[in-house]
C-alpha positions as a Markdown table, in Angstrom:
| # | Residue | x | y | z |
|---|---|---|---|---|
| 1 | Met | 13.2 | -9.6 | 60.0 |
| 2 | Lys | 11.7 | -6.3 | 61.8 |
| 3 | Leu | 14.6 | -4.5 | 60.6 |
| 4 | Leu | 14.7 | -5.6 | 57.2 |
| 5 | Ser | 10.9 | -4.6 | 56.8 |
| 6 | Leu | 12.0 | -1.2 | 57.9 |
| 7 | Leu | 15.2 | -1.2 | 55.4 |
| 8 | Met | 13.0 | -2.2 | 52.5 |
| 9 | Gly | 10.5 | 0.4 | 53.0 |
| 10 | Ala | 6.9 | -0.5 | 53.7 |
| 11 | Cys | 6.0 | -2.6 | 56.5 |
| 12 | Ile | 1.8 | -3.4 | 56.9 |
| 13 | Leu | 1.6 | -1.4 | 59.9 |
| 14 | Gly | 4.7 | 0.8 | 59.7 |
| 15 | Ser | 5.1 | 4.2 | 58.0 |
| 16 | Leu | 5.8 | 3.9 | 54.5 |
| 17 | Ile | 9.4 | 4.8 | 53.3 |
| 18 | Pro | 10.3 | 5.6 | 49.8 |
| 19 | Asp | 12.5 | 2.6 | 48.3 |
| 20 | Thr | 14.2 | 5.3 | 46.3 |
| 21 | Thr | 16.6 | 6.0 | 49.5 |
| 22 | Phe | 18.0 | 2.7 | 49.1 |
| 23 | Ala | 18.3 | 2.6 | 45.4 |
| 24 | Gln | 21.8 | 2.7 | 44.8 |
| 25 | Gln | 22.9 | -0.2 | 47.3 |
| 26 | Ala | 22.3 | -2.7 | 45.1 |
| 27 | Val | 25.0 | -4.3 | 43.0 |
| 28 | Arg | 23.7 | -4.2 | 39.4 |
| 29 | Ala | 25.0 | -6.4 | 36.3 |
| 30 | Arg | 27.9 | -3.9 | 35.0 |
| 31 | Asp | 29.0 | -4.3 | 38.6 |
| 32 | Leu | 30.1 | -8.2 | 37.9 |
| 33 | Gly | 31.6 | -7.5 | 34.8 |
| 34 | Ile | 28.9 | -8.8 | 32.6 |
| 35 | Pro | 29.7 | -7.6 | 29.3 |
| 36 | Leu | 26.4 | -5.2 | 27.9 |
| 37 | Thr | 26.4 | -3.5 | 24.8 |
| 38 | Gly | 25.4 | -0.1 | 24.5 |
| 39 | Lys | 25.4 | 3.5 | 26.0 |
| 40 | Thr | 23.1 | 4.2 | 29.1 |
| 41 | Gly | 21.6 | 7.1 | 30.5 |
| 42 | Lys | 22.9 | 8.6 | 33.7 |
| 43 | Phe | 20.6 | 6.2 | 36.2 |
| 44 | Asn | 20.7 | 3.2 | 33.7 |
| 45 | Ala | 17.3 | 3.5 | 34.4 |
| 46 | Ile | 13.6 | 3.7 | 32.8 |
| 47 | Thr | 13.7 | 7.2 | 34.6 |
| 48 | Asp | 16.4 | 8.5 | 32.4 |
| 49 | Val | 13.7 | 9.3 | 29.7 |
| 50 | Pro | 12.9 | 12.8 | 30.9 |
| 51 | Gly | 9.7 | 13.4 | 32.7 |
| 52 | Val | 9.2 | 9.4 | 33.7 |
| 53 | Lys | 9.0 | 8.9 | 37.6 |
| 54 | Val | 8.8 | 5.4 | 39.6 |
| 55 | Gly | 7.1 | 4.9 | 42.9 |
| 56 | Leu | 7.7 | 1.8 | 44.9 |
| 57 | Thr | 5.9 | 0.4 | 48.2 |
| 58 | Thr | 7.6 | -2.5 | 49.4 |
| 59 | Leu | 5.8 | -4.9 | 51.9 |
| 60 | Ile | 8.0 | -7.2 | 53.9 |
| 61 | Ser | 6.6 | -8.7 | 57.2 |
| 62 | Gly | 6.4 | -11.7 | 59.2 |
| 63 | Glu | 8.0 | -15.6 | 59.0 |
| 64 | Gly | 6.9 | -19.1 | 59.5 |
| 65 | Asn | 4.0 | -21.0 | 58.3 |
| 66 | Leu | 1.3 | -19.4 | 56.3 |
| 67 | Gln | -1.7 | -17.9 | 58.1 |
| 68 | Thr | -3.8 | -16.5 | 55.4 |
| 69 | Gly | -4.5 | -12.8 | 56.3 |
| 70 | Lys | -1.8 | -12.5 | 58.7 |
| 71 | Gly | 1.4 | -13.5 | 56.2 |
| 72 | Pro | 4.3 | -14.1 | 56.0 |
| 73 | Val | 4.2 | -11.0 | 53.7 |
| 74 | Arg | 6.4 | -10.5 | 50.7 |
| 75 | Thr | 4.7 | -8.4 | 48.0 |
| 76 | Gly | 4.2 | -4.7 | 47.1 |
| 77 | Val | 3.3 | -1.9 | 44.3 |
| 78 | Thr | 5.5 | -0.4 | 41.5 |
| 79 | Ala | 4.1 | 2.9 | 40.0 |
| 80 | Ile | 5.1 | 4.4 | 36.6 |
| 81 | Leu | 4.0 | 7.9 | 35.7 |
| 82 | Pro | 5.1 | 8.5 | 31.8 |
| 83 | Arg | 4.8 | 12.4 | 32.4 |
| 84 | Gly | 5.2 | 12.5 | 36.2 |
| 85 | Asn | 2.4 | 14.5 | 37.9 |
| 86 | Thr | 1.3 | 16.0 | 34.8 |
| 87 | Tyr | -1.7 | 14.6 | 33.1 |
| 88 | Asp | -1.1 | 14.4 | 29.3 |
| 89 | Pro | -2.0 | 11.0 | 27.7 |
| 90 | Val | 1.0 | 9.4 | 25.8 |
| 91 | Phe | 1.0 | 7.3 | 22.6 |
| 92 | Ala | 1.4 | 3.6 | 23.7 |
| 93 | Gly | 1.2 | -0.1 | 21.9 |
| 94 | Trp | 1.4 | -3.2 | 23.7 |
| 95 | Tyr | 2.1 | -6.8 | 22.8 |
| 96 | Ala | 1.7 | -10.7 | 24.7 |
| 97 | Leu | 4.2 | -13.1 | 23.9 |
| 98 | Asn | 2.3 | -15.1 | 25.9 |
| 99 | Gly | -1.2 | -14.4 | 27.3 |
| 100 | Asn | -1.3 | -16.6 | 30.8 |
| 101 | Gly | -1.3 | -13.2 | 33.1 |
| 102 | Glu | -3.1 | -9.6 | 33.2 |
| 103 | Met | -2.5 | -6.1 | 32.0 |
| 104 | Thr | -6.0 | -4.4 | 32.5 |
| 105 | Gly | -6.8 | -1.7 | 30.0 |
| 106 | Thr | -4.8 | -2.6 | 27.4 |
| 107 | Thr | -8.1 | -3.1 | 25.0 |
| 108 | Trp | -8.5 | 0.7 | 25.3 |
| 109 | Ile | -4.7 | 1.2 | 24.5 |
| 110 | Thr | -5.4 | -1.1 | 21.0 |
| 111 | Glu | -8.6 | 0.8 | 20.3 |
| 112 | Ser | -7.2 | 4.5 | 20.9 |
| 113 | Gly | -3.5 | 4.4 | 21.0 |
| 114 | Phe | -3.4 | 6.2 | 24.2 |
| 115 | Leu | -2.1 | 5.5 | 27.8 |
| 116 | Glu | -3.9 | 7.8 | 29.7 |
| 117 | Gly | -2.3 | 7.6 | 33.4 |
| 118 | Pro | 0.0 | 5.7 | 35.5 |
| 119 | Val | 1.1 | 1.9 | 35.1 |
| 120 | Thr | 1.2 | 0.1 | 38.2 |
| 121 | Ile | 2.5 | -3.6 | 38.7 |
| 122 | Thr | 1.6 | -5.9 | 41.8 |
| 123 | Asn | 1.1 | -9.7 | 42.4 |
| 124 | Thr | -1.8 | -11.6 | 40.7 |
| 125 | His | -4.4 | -11.3 | 43.1 |
| 126 | Ser | -4.2 | -7.7 | 44.2 |
| 127 | Val | -4.9 | -6.2 | 40.8 |
| 128 | Gly | -8.3 | -5.3 | 41.4 |
| 129 | Ile | -7.2 | -3.2 | 44.6 |
| 130 | Val | -4.5 | -1.6 | 43.0 |
| 131 | Arg | -6.9 | -0.7 | 39.8 |
| 132 | Asp | -9.5 | 0.8 | 42.0 |
| 133 | Ala | -7.0 | 2.7 | 44.0 |
| 134 | Val | -5.4 | 4.3 | 40.5 |
| 135 | Val | -8.6 | 5.5 | 39.9 |
| 136 | Glu | -9.1 | 7.1 | 43.2 |
| 137 | Trp | -6.0 | 8.7 | 43.2 |
| 138 | Gln | -6.5 | 9.9 | 39.7 |
| 139 | Tyr | -9.7 | 11.9 | 40.8 |
| 140 | Lys | -8.2 | 13.1 | 44.4 |
| 141 | His | -5.3 | 14.5 | 42.5 |
| 142 | Lys | -7.1 | 15.6 | 39.3 |
| 143 | His | -4.9 | 13.7 | 37.1 |
| 144 | Phe | -7.4 | 13.6 | 34.4 |
| 145 | Leu | -9.3 | 16.1 | 31.8 |
| 146 | Pro | -13.0 | 16.4 | 33.2 |
| 147 | Leu | -15.6 | 15.1 | 30.4 |
| 148 | Glu | -17.0 | 18.5 | 31.0 |
| 149 | Glu | -15.3 | 21.6 | 31.9 |
| 150 | Thr | -18.1 | 22.6 | 34.6 |
| 151 | Asp | -17.9 | 19.3 | 36.8 |
| 152 | Gly | -15.0 | 16.4 | 37.6 |
| 153 | Leu | -16.7 | 13.8 | 35.7 |
| 154 | Phe | -14.3 | 11.2 | 34.1 |
| 155 | Trp | -13.6 | 7.9 | 33.2 |
| 156 | Ala | -10.4 | 5.8 | 33.4 |
| 157 | Leu | -9.1 | 2.3 | 32.4 |
| 158 | Pro | -6.1 | 2.0 | 34.3 |
| 159 | Ile | -2.9 | -0.1 | 33.5 |
| 160 | Val | -2.5 | -2.5 | 36.1 |
| 161 | Ala | -0.2 | -5.7 | 35.5 |
| 162 | Glu | 0.9 | -8.7 | 38.0 |
| 163 | Thr | 3.0 | -11.5 | 38.3 |
| 164 | Tyr | 2.2 | -14.1 | 41.0 |
| 165 | Asp | 4.3 | -14.3 | 44.1 |
| 166 | Gly | 2.4 | -17.0 | 45.9 |
| 167 | Met | 5.5 | -19.2 | 46.7 |
| 168 | Leu | 6.7 | -16.7 | 49.1 |
| 169 | Asn | 3.8 | -14.3 | 50.0 |
| 170 | Asp | 0.4 | -14.5 | 51.3 |
| 171 | Ile | -0.9 | -14.1 | 48.2 |
| 172 | Asn | -4.4 | -14.6 | 49.5 |
| 173 | Gly | -4.3 | -12.6 | 52.3 |
| 174 | Met | -4.9 | -9.4 | 50.4 |
| 175 | His | -2.0 | -7.4 | 52.1 |
| 176 | Val | -2.0 | -4.7 | 49.4 |
| 177 | Thr | -4.2 | -1.8 | 50.1 |
| 178 | Lys | -5.1 | 1.4 | 48.7 |
| 179 | Glu | -2.9 | 3.3 | 51.0 |
| 180 | His | 0.0 | 1.2 | 49.7 |
| 181 | Val | -0.8 | 2.3 | 46.2 |
| 182 | Phe | -1.1 | 5.8 | 47.1 |
| 183 | His | 2.5 | 5.6 | 48.5 |
| 184 | Ala | 3.9 | 4.3 | 45.3 |
| 185 | Leu | 2.1 | 7.0 | 43.2 |
| 186 | Asp | 2.9 | 9.8 | 45.6 |
| 187 | Ser | 6.3 | 8.8 | 46.0 |
| 188 | Ala | 7.2 | 8.4 | 42.8 |
| 189 | Thr | 10.5 | 10.3 | 41.6 |
| 190 | Ser | 12.9 | 10.2 | 39.1 |
| 191 | Gly | 16.7 | 9.0 | 39.5 |
| 192 | Pro | 17.7 | 5.8 | 40.4 |
| 193 | Val | 15.4 | 2.9 | 40.9 |
| 194 | Ser | 15.7 | 0.1 | 43.8 |
| 195 | Glu | 16.0 | -3.3 | 42.2 |
| 196 | Gly | 15.4 | -6.7 | 43.0 |
| 197 | Ser | 13.3 | -7.5 | 46.3 |
| 198 | Thr | 11.1 | -4.2 | 45.6 |
| 199 | Gly | 7.7 | -3.0 | 44.8 |
| 200 | Gly | 5.7 | -5.2 | 42.8 |
| 201 | Gly | 8.6 | -7.3 | 42.4 |
| 202 | Thr | 9.4 | -7.9 | 46.2 |
| 203 | Gly | 8.4 | -11.9 | 46.1 |
| 204 | Met | 9.4 | -12.6 | 42.6 |
| 205 | Val | 11.8 | -15.5 | 41.2 |
| 206 | Ser | 13.5 | -15.3 | 38.0 |
| 207 | His | 15.5 | -18.5 | 36.2 |
| 208 | Gly | 15.4 | -20.1 | 39.5 |
| 209 | Phe | 16.9 | -17.3 | 41.6 |
| 210 | Lys | 15.4 | -14.7 | 43.7 |
| 211 | Ala | 14.6 | -11.6 | 41.2 |
| 212 | Gly | 11.8 | -9.0 | 41.0 |
| 213 | Thr | 12.2 | -5.4 | 39.7 |
| 214 | Gly | 14.9 | -4.4 | 37.2 |
| 215 | Thr | 15.5 | -1.3 | 34.9 |
| 216 | Ser | 18.3 | -0.2 | 32.5 |
| 217 | Ser | 18.1 | 2.4 | 29.3 |
| 218 | Arg | 20.0 | 3.2 | 26.4 |
| 219 | Val | 20.9 | 6.4 | 24.5 |
| 220 | Val | 21.1 | 6.1 | 20.5 |
| 221 | Arg | 21.5 | 8.4 | 18.1 |
| 222 | Val | 19.2 | 9.0 | 14.9 |
| 223 | Gly | 20.4 | 11.3 | 12.4 |
| 224 | Asp | 21.2 | 14.4 | 14.3 |
| 225 | Ser | 19.0 | 13.5 | 17.4 |
| 226 | Ala | 19.8 | 11.9 | 20.5 |
| 227 | Tyr | 17.0 | 9.5 | 22.1 |
| 228 | Thr | 16.4 | 7.6 | 25.2 |
| 229 | Val | 15.1 | 4.0 | 25.9 |
| 230 | Gly | 14.4 | 3.1 | 29.2 |
| 231 | Val | 13.1 | -0.6 | 30.2 |
| 232 | Leu | 11.6 | -1.4 | 33.9 |
| 233 | Val | 10.9 | -5.4 | 34.3 |
| 234 | Gln | 8.7 | -7.5 | 36.9 |
| 235 | Ala | 10.9 | -10.5 | 36.5 |
| 236 | Asn | 8.9 | -13.9 | 37.8 |
| 237 | His | 9.7 | -16.0 | 34.8 |
| 238 | Gly | 12.0 | -18.3 | 33.2 |
| 239 | Ala | 14.0 | -22.0 | 34.0 |
| 240 | Phe | 17.3 | -22.2 | 35.4 |
| 241 | Arg | 18.2 | -24.5 | 33.1 |
| 242 | His | 17.9 | -21.9 | 30.4 |
| 243 | Leu | 19.6 | -19.0 | 32.2 |
| 244 | Thr | 22.2 | -17.4 | 29.7 |
| 245 | Ile | 24.4 | -14.5 | 30.7 |
| 246 | Ala | 26.8 | -12.9 | 28.0 |
| 247 | Gly | 26.1 | -16.1 | 26.1 |
| 248 | Val | 27.0 | -18.2 | 28.8 |
| 249 | Pro | 25.0 | -21.0 | 30.0 |
| 250 | Met | 25.3 | -20.9 | 33.8 |
| 251 | Trp | 23.0 | -23.9 | 34.8 |
| 252 | Pro | 25.6 | -26.6 | 33.9 |
| 253 | Glu | 28.4 | -25.5 | 36.3 |
| 254 | Leu | 26.8 | -22.7 | 38.3 |
| 255 | Lys | 27.2 | -23.7 | 42.0 |
| 256 | Thr | 24.3 | -22.4 | 44.3 |
| 257 | Lys | 22.3 | -23.0 | 47.2 |
| 258 | Glu | 19.1 | -25.5 | 47.1 |
| 259 | Trp | 15.5 | -24.1 | 46.9 |
| 260 | Arg | 13.5 | -25.3 | 50.0 |
| 261 | Met | 9.8 | -25.4 | 49.3 |
| 262 | Lys | 7.3 | -27.3 | 51.9 |
| 263 | Phe | 5.0 | -28.5 | 48.8 |
| 264 | Gly | 7.8 | -29.4 | 46.4 |
| 265 | Glu | 9.5 | -27.3 | 43.5 |
| 266 | Ala | 7.9 | -25.1 | 41.1 |
| 267 | Lys | 7.5 | -26.3 | 37.7 |
| 268 | Pro | 10.3 | -24.5 | 35.8 |
| 269 | Gly | 9.4 | -21.8 | 33.4 |
| 270 | Thr | 6.0 | -20.6 | 35.5 |
| 271 | Gly | 5.7 | -17.4 | 36.4 |
| 272 | Ser | 5.4 | -14.3 | 34.2 |
| 273 | Ile | 7.2 | -11.0 | 33.4 |
| 274 | Ile | 5.9 | -7.5 | 32.7 |
| 275 | Val | 8.1 | -5.2 | 31.0 |
| 276 | Ile | 7.6 | -1.8 | 30.3 |
| 277 | Val | 9.3 | 0.5 | 27.6 |
| 278 | Ala | 9.4 | 4.2 | 27.6 |
| 279 | Thr | 11.2 | 6.6 | 25.2 |
| 280 | Asp | 11.0 | 10.3 | 24.3 |
| 281 | Ala | 11.7 | 9.3 | 20.6 |
| 282 | Pro | 8.6 | 10.4 | 18.3 |
| 283 | Leu | 6.7 | 7.1 | 17.9 |
| 284 | Leu | 2.9 | 6.7 | 17.1 |
| 285 | Pro | 1.0 | 3.8 | 18.3 |
| 286 | His | 1.8 | 1.3 | 15.4 |
| 287 | Gln | 5.5 | 1.9 | 16.0 |
| 288 | Leu | 5.1 | 1.7 | 19.7 |
| 289 | Asn | 3.7 | -1.9 | 18.9 |
| 290 | Arg | 6.7 | -2.7 | 16.9 |
| 291 | Ile | 8.8 | -1.7 | 19.9 |
| 292 | Ala | 6.9 | -3.8 | 22.3 |
| 293 | Arg | 7.3 | -6.8 | 20.2 |
| 294 | Arg | 11.1 | -6.6 | 20.1 |
| 295 | Val | 11.0 | -6.9 | 24.1 |
| 296 | Ala | 10.7 | -10.6 | 23.7 |
| 297 | Leu | 13.9 | -10.6 | 21.9 |
| 298 | Gly | 15.5 | -9.1 | 25.1 |
| 299 | Val | 13.8 | -12.0 | 27.0 |
| 300 | Ala | 15.3 | -14.5 | 25.3 |
| 301 | Arg | 18.6 | -13.6 | 25.2 |
| 302 | Val | 18.9 | -14.2 | 29.1 |
| 303 | Gly | 16.8 | -17.6 | 28.6 |
| 304 | Gly | 13.0 | -16.6 | 28.6 |
| 305 | Met | 11.1 | -18.9 | 26.3 |
| 306 | Gly | 7.7 | -17.4 | 26.5 |
| 307 | Glu | 6.6 | -20.9 | 28.1 |
| 308 | Asn | 2.6 | -21.8 | 28.3 |
| 309 | Ser | 2.0 | -21.3 | 32.2 |
| 310 | Ser | 4.2 | -17.5 | 31.7 |
| 311 | Gly | 2.5 | -14.2 | 31.1 |
| 312 | Asp | 4.8 | -12.2 | 29.2 |
| 313 | Ile | 3.2 | -9.1 | 28.4 |
| 314 | Phe | 5.1 | -6.0 | 27.2 |
| 315 | Leu | 3.8 | -2.5 | 27.3 |
| 316 | Ala | 5.7 | 0.7 | 25.4 |
| 317 | Phe | 5.0 | 4.4 | 25.4 |
| 318 | Ser | 6.4 | 7.4 | 24.1 |
| 319 | Thr | 6.8 | 10.6 | 26.0 |
| 320 | Ala | 6.8 | 12.9 | 22.6 |
| 321 | Asn | 4.5 | 14.6 | 21.1 |
| 322 | Pro | 2.9 | 16.5 | 24.2 |
| 323 | Arg | -1.0 | 17.4 | 24.1 |
| 324 | Ala | -1.6 | 15.0 | 21.4 |
| 325 | Ser | -4.8 | 13.9 | 23.0 |
| 326 | Arg | -6.1 | 17.3 | 22.6 |
| 327 | Arg | -10.1 | 17.3 | 22.1 |
| 328 | Asp | -10.5 | 20.6 | 20.8 |
| 329 | Val | -7.9 | 20.9 | 17.8 |
| 330 | Ala | -6.4 | 18.4 | 15.5 |
| 331 | Pro | -2.7 | 18.0 | 16.7 |
| 332 | Lys | 0.3 | 18.5 | 15.0 |
| 333 | Leu | 2.6 | 15.2 | 15.3 |
| 334 | Asp | 6.2 | 14.4 | 14.8 |
| 335 | Met | 7.0 | 11.0 | 13.7 |
| 336 | Leu | 10.4 | 9.1 | 13.1 |
| 337 | Pro | 10.4 | 7.5 | 9.9 |
| 338 | Asn | 10.4 | 3.8 | 9.7 |
| 339 | Asp | 13.2 | 3.5 | 7.8 |
| 340 | Gln | 14.8 | 5.0 | 11.1 |
| 341 | Ile | 13.7 | 3.0 | 13.8 |
| 342 | Asp | 16.2 | 0.3 | 13.9 |
| 343 | Pro | 18.3 | 1.9 | 16.6 |
| 344 | Leu | 15.2 | 2.2 | 18.9 |
| 345 | Phe | 14.6 | -1.5 | 18.3 |
| 346 | Thr | 18.1 | -2.5 | 19.0 |
| 347 | Ala | 18.1 | -0.1 | 22.6 |
| 348 | Thr | 15.1 | -2.1 | 23.6 |
| 349 | Val | 16.3 | -5.5 | 23.0 |
| 350 | Phe | 19.7 | -4.6 | 24.9 |
| 351 | Ala | 18.1 | -2.6 | 27.7 |
| 352 | Thr | 15.6 | -5.5 | 28.3 |
| 353 | Glu | 18.1 | -8.0 | 28.8 |
| 354 | Glu | 20.0 | -5.7 | 31.3 |
| 355 | Ala | 16.9 | -5.0 | 32.8 |
| 356 | Ile | 16.4 | -8.4 | 33.8 |
| 357 | Leu | 19.9 | -9.2 | 34.8 |
| 358 | Asn | 19.6 | -6.4 | 37.1 |
| 359 | Ala | 16.5 | -7.9 | 38.9 |
| 360 | Ile | 18.2 | -11.3 | 39.1 |
| 361 | Val | 21.7 | -10.0 | 40.1 |
| 362 | Ala | 19.8 | -7.5 | 42.7 |
| 363 | Gly | 17.7 | -10.4 | 44.3 |
| 364 | Arg | 19.1 | -11.7 | 47.3 |
| 365 | Asp | 18.1 | -14.9 | 49.5 |
| 366 | Met | 14.6 | -14.8 | 50.6 |
| 367 | Thr | 12.7 | -16.6 | 52.8 |
| 368 | Gly | 8.8 | -16.7 | 52.9 |
| 369 | Ile | 5.6 | -18.6 | 53.9 |
| 370 | Asn | 6.4 | -21.8 | 55.3 |
| 371 | Gly | 9.8 | -21.6 | 55.4 |
| 372 | Asn | 10.1 | -21.7 | 51.5 |
| 373 | Phe | 13.5 | -20.5 | 50.5 |
| 374 | Val | 14.8 | -18.9 | 47.4 |
| 375 | Pro | 18.6 | -18.3 | 46.8 |
| 376 | Gly | 20.0 | -15.0 | 45.5 |
| 377 | Ile | 22.1 | -15.9 | 42.4 |
| 378 | Pro | 25.9 | -16.1 | 43.6 |
| 379 | His | 27.8 | -13.2 | 42.1 |
| 380 | Thr | 31.1 | -14.9 | 42.4 |
| 381 | Glu | 30.0 | -17.7 | 40.4 |
| 382 | Ile | 28.7 | -15.4 | 37.7 |
| 383 | Ile | 32.3 | -14.1 | 37.7 |
| 384 | Arg | 33.8 | -17.3 | 37.8 |
| 385 | Leu | 32.0 | -18.4 | 34.7 |
| 386 | Leu | 32.4 | -15.3 | 32.8 |
| 387 | Lys | 36.1 | -15.6 | 33.2 |
| 388 | Lys | 36.4 | -19.5 | 32.5 |
| 389 | Tyr | 34.7 | -18.5 | 28.8 |
| 390 | Ser | 36.3 | -15.2 | 28.3 |
| 391 | Arg | 33.4 | -13.1 | 28.7 |
| 392 | Tyr | 34.5 | -11.1 | 31.8 |
| 393 | Ala | 34.5 | -7.6 | 31.3 |
| 394 | Gly | 35.7 | -6.3 | 34.5 |
| 395 | Lys | 38.8 | -5.0 | 35.8 |
């Protein structure tokens, strides 16, 4: 387990290593011959949208019975910087399919139409420390526009989202610190994004299997222009009995290891999913609200039902229209006509589907508190069932 902590990037007392070092080692959905629709970007990740960076802090340490405050620890932080290290608010919109969850700062997005800083994702009980750390990080890095030109006065309403990892993680031990948040923000980079049990997704479970962080992208043409849509998910939702891959119901025939839970099984469908959509298409806030609503269709393609106890919260932003938030002059804006937006809707649906599958496929067996065990989905079983139902796209 000690070796695993080092490989995954962020042992509680150890040095922090960016997870992107290991981003290309995990198996992805396409590697298993899952047929997926659409053209991807270079990395098939949210970072294919120019300027977008992702940073991860992964905390894995300890084993055995739960000792609150000591572990075992299976958690972390994911950070998304819409314009990298440049402060320049982006147009944004959001949508809650089911609101049994948290994403701070969304009321200001509704009111203003702007996302004014990083997006971070963590576990349910660490939202507060992550939010405070983001404010401090923005101040220290001057990632804001001062209220007055002569001083450093500013205000911030950070976007921090969560899903619950208490089946595997000592969630009440408050193991996420501001240093872990700083690391995720400072290490954010473009390029491949590490998936599965990484960042805020470290202790998460989806459709009965170990999952967590997943990402995907699509490149579409609208008239003479090409645009990219990138999606990142923190998947901790869904029931095994609803899991569908490429139209094939998995649960009736898929052979897998059994869960082991000291205090019984979690109710199917509990948990949440956070989805962040980025695009370089010139969309205004009302159009980004529409993009965010289409995420639900991608969730449904894998079998997500938006259950009562699931927090399914989605945010979309556009990196077009730089300096749109200027206070001194009226900005000149570009906007894609509504009649041309359908390719972006389609891209959002398919990229969301693939990001969820990537999160599940990358998730491997994990043992957490009290010996609780959640299996990774068996890759050979996916291939077997895809072949059986003539859906296999591999060689």
